[in-house]
Amino acid sequence: MDIMHIKDLSAYTTIGVYEHERGIKQELKINIEIGFNNHTAALTDDLNDALDYEAISKRTLQYVESSQHFLIETVAENLSQLLLKEFSIEKLNLTISKPGSIKGASEVSVKITRP
């Protein structure tokens, strides 16, 4: 299995359980590891045979920035299901981070793996 990485994709969305968080946009950092078969694309050198990381990034931003979840766990689960459904992904490791959410820590994150 081959792996593609999309690192530190920034999205601004309504996220959080506290009242003061519900009226503002906060940054989420998204890291995606995609397991897929790169063999055909490598042989043909044709985007039609490849996993389109620009399309995956745009779809990710579209979903996250339009969502209004309370938990990053929910964002991670729903985004993983969407990406698995819409793209030729065999395995997905997805990390959603919320920078600055805890004083003294650079971020809090949730990482999930889905087949």
Short mmCIF file of C-alpha atoms in Angstrom, two decimals:
data_model
loop_
_atom_site.label_atom_id
_atom_site.label_comp_id
_atom_site.label_asym_id
_atom_site.label_seq_id
_atom_site.Cartn_x
_atom_site.Cartn_y
_atom_site.Cartn_z
CA MET A 1 0.00 0.00 0.00
CA ASP A 2 1.23 3.46 -0.88
CA ILE A 3 0.76 6.50 1.37
CA MET A 4 -0.08 10.09 0.50
CA HIS A 5 0.21 12.82 3.16
CA ILE A 6 -1.67 16.11 3.31
CA LYS A 7 -0.16 18.02 6.24
CA ASP A 8 -1.41 20.92 8.32
CA LEU A 9 -4.38 21.88 6.18
CA SER A 10 -5.95 24.87 7.99
CA ALA A 11 -9.71 25.25 8.25
CA TYR A 12 -11.69 27.84 10.16
CA THR A 13 -15.00 26.70 11.58
CA THR A 14 -17.40 26.86 14.50
CA ILE A 15 -16.17 24.22 16.94
CA GLY A 16 -16.41 23.78 20.69
CA VAL A 17 -18.80 23.05 23.50
CA TYR A 18 -18.60 26.35 25.37
CA GLU A 19 -20.98 29.21 24.66
CA HIS A 20 -18.16 31.65 23.86
CA GLU A 21 -16.91 29.25 21.14
CA ARG A 22 -20.22 28.98 19.32
CA GLY A 23 -20.15 32.53 17.93
CA ILE A 24 -16.59 32.52 16.56
CA LYS A 25 -14.54 30.70 13.96
CA GLN A 26 -11.59 28.70 15.28
CA GLU A 27 -8.73 27.08 13.44
CA LEU A 28 -8.50 23.34 13.03
CA LYS A 29 -5.38 21.72 11.59
CA ILE A 30 -6.04 18.63 9.51
CA ASN A 31 -3.49 15.95 8.71
CA ILE A 32 -4.49 13.18 6.35
CA GLU A 33 -2.58 9.97 5.59
CA ILE A 34 -4.16 8.12 2.71
CA GLY A 35 -3.44 4.50 1.87
CA PHE A 36 -4.00 3.80 -1.82
CA ASN A 37 -2.57 1.99 -4.83
CA ASN A 38 -0.21 4.32 -6.70
CA HIS A 39 0.98 1.76 -9.26
CA THR A 40 -1.19 2.66 -12.27
CA ALA A 41 -0.71 6.42 -11.86
CA ALA A 42 3.05 5.97 -11.58
CA LEU A 43 3.10 3.97 -14.81
CA THR A 44 0.82 6.24 -16.84
CA ASP A 45 1.85 9.62 -15.37
CA ASP A 46 -1.79 10.62 -15.81
CA LEU A 47 -3.85 12.53 -13.22
CA ASN A 48 -6.93 10.52 -14.21
CA ASP A 49 -5.21 7.45 -12.73
CA ALA A 50 -4.00 9.25 -9.61
CA LEU A 51 -5.52 10.16 -6.29
CA ASP A 52 -6.27 13.88 -6.69
CA TYR A 53 -4.91 15.49 -3.53
CA GLU A 54 -6.17 18.93 -4.57
CA ALA A 55 -9.73 17.59 -4.82
CA ILE A 56 -9.37 15.85 -1.45
CA SER A 57 -8.07 19.05 0.16
CA LYS A 58 -10.85 21.18 -1.33
CA ARG A 59 -13.54 18.72 -0.25
CA THR A 60 -12.04 18.54 3.23
CA LEU A 61 -12.09 22.34 3.60
CA GLN A 62 -15.59 22.56 2.16
CA TYR A 63 -16.92 20.07 4.71
CA VAL A 64 -15.02 21.32 7.78
CA GLU A 65 -15.60 25.02 7.17
CA SER A 66 -19.34 24.52 6.70
CA SER A 67 -19.75 22.29 9.77
CA GLN A 68 -20.69 23.46 13.26
CA HIS A 69 -19.82 20.50 15.46
CA PHE A 70 -19.18 20.61 19.17
CA LEU A 71 -16.39 17.98 19.20
CA ILE A 72 -13.30 17.42 17.06
CA GLU A 73 -14.08 13.72 17.43
CA THR A 74 -17.27 14.26 15.43
CA VAL A 75 -15.43 16.26 12.76
CA ALA A 76 -12.88 13.46 12.41
CA GLU A 77 -15.44 10.67 12.14
CA ASN A 78 -17.74 12.46 9.69
CA LEU A 79 -14.86 13.68 7.53
CA SER A 80 -13.31 10.22 7.38
CA GLN A 81 -16.58 8.66 6.22
CA LEU A 82 -17.04 11.37 3.58
CA LEU A 83 -13.50 10.93 2.19
CA LEU A 84 -13.76 7.13 2.12
CA LYS A 85 -17.07 7.36 0.27
CA GLU A 86 -16.04 9.96 -2.31
CA PHE A 87 -12.45 8.98 -3.15
CA SER A 88 -10.49 5.80 -3.97
CA ILE A 89 -9.01 5.45 -0.51
CA GLU A 90 -8.15 2.06 0.94
CA LYS A 91 -7.08 3.24 4.40
CA LEU A 92 -7.22 6.60 6.14
CA ASN A 93 -5.39 8.03 9.13
CA LEU A 94 -6.90 11.38 10.01
CA THR A 95 -5.74 13.78 12.70
CA ILE A 96 -7.78 16.84 13.65
CA SER A 97 -6.00 19.35 15.91
CA LYS A 98 -7.39 22.36 17.71
CA PRO A 99 -4.48 24.74 18.37
CA GLY A 100 -4.52 26.76 21.58
CA SER A 101 -7.51 24.99 23.09
CA ILE A 102 -5.75 24.26 26.38
CA LYS A 103 -3.55 26.75 28.18
CA GLY A 104 0.02 25.51 28.23
CA ALA A 105 -0.41 23.07 25.32
CA SER A 106 0.20 23.87 21.69
CA GLU A 107 -2.85 21.87 20.64
CA VAL A 108 -5.25 19.05 21.38
CA SER A 109 -5.81 16.46 18.66
CA VAL A 110 -7.74 13.34 17.83
CA LYS A 111 -6.33 10.73 15.46
CA ILE A 112 -8.50 8.02 13.91
CA THR A 113 -7.77 5.19 11.52
CA ARG A 114 -10.40 3.79 9.20
CA PRO A 115 -10.09 0.98 6.66
#
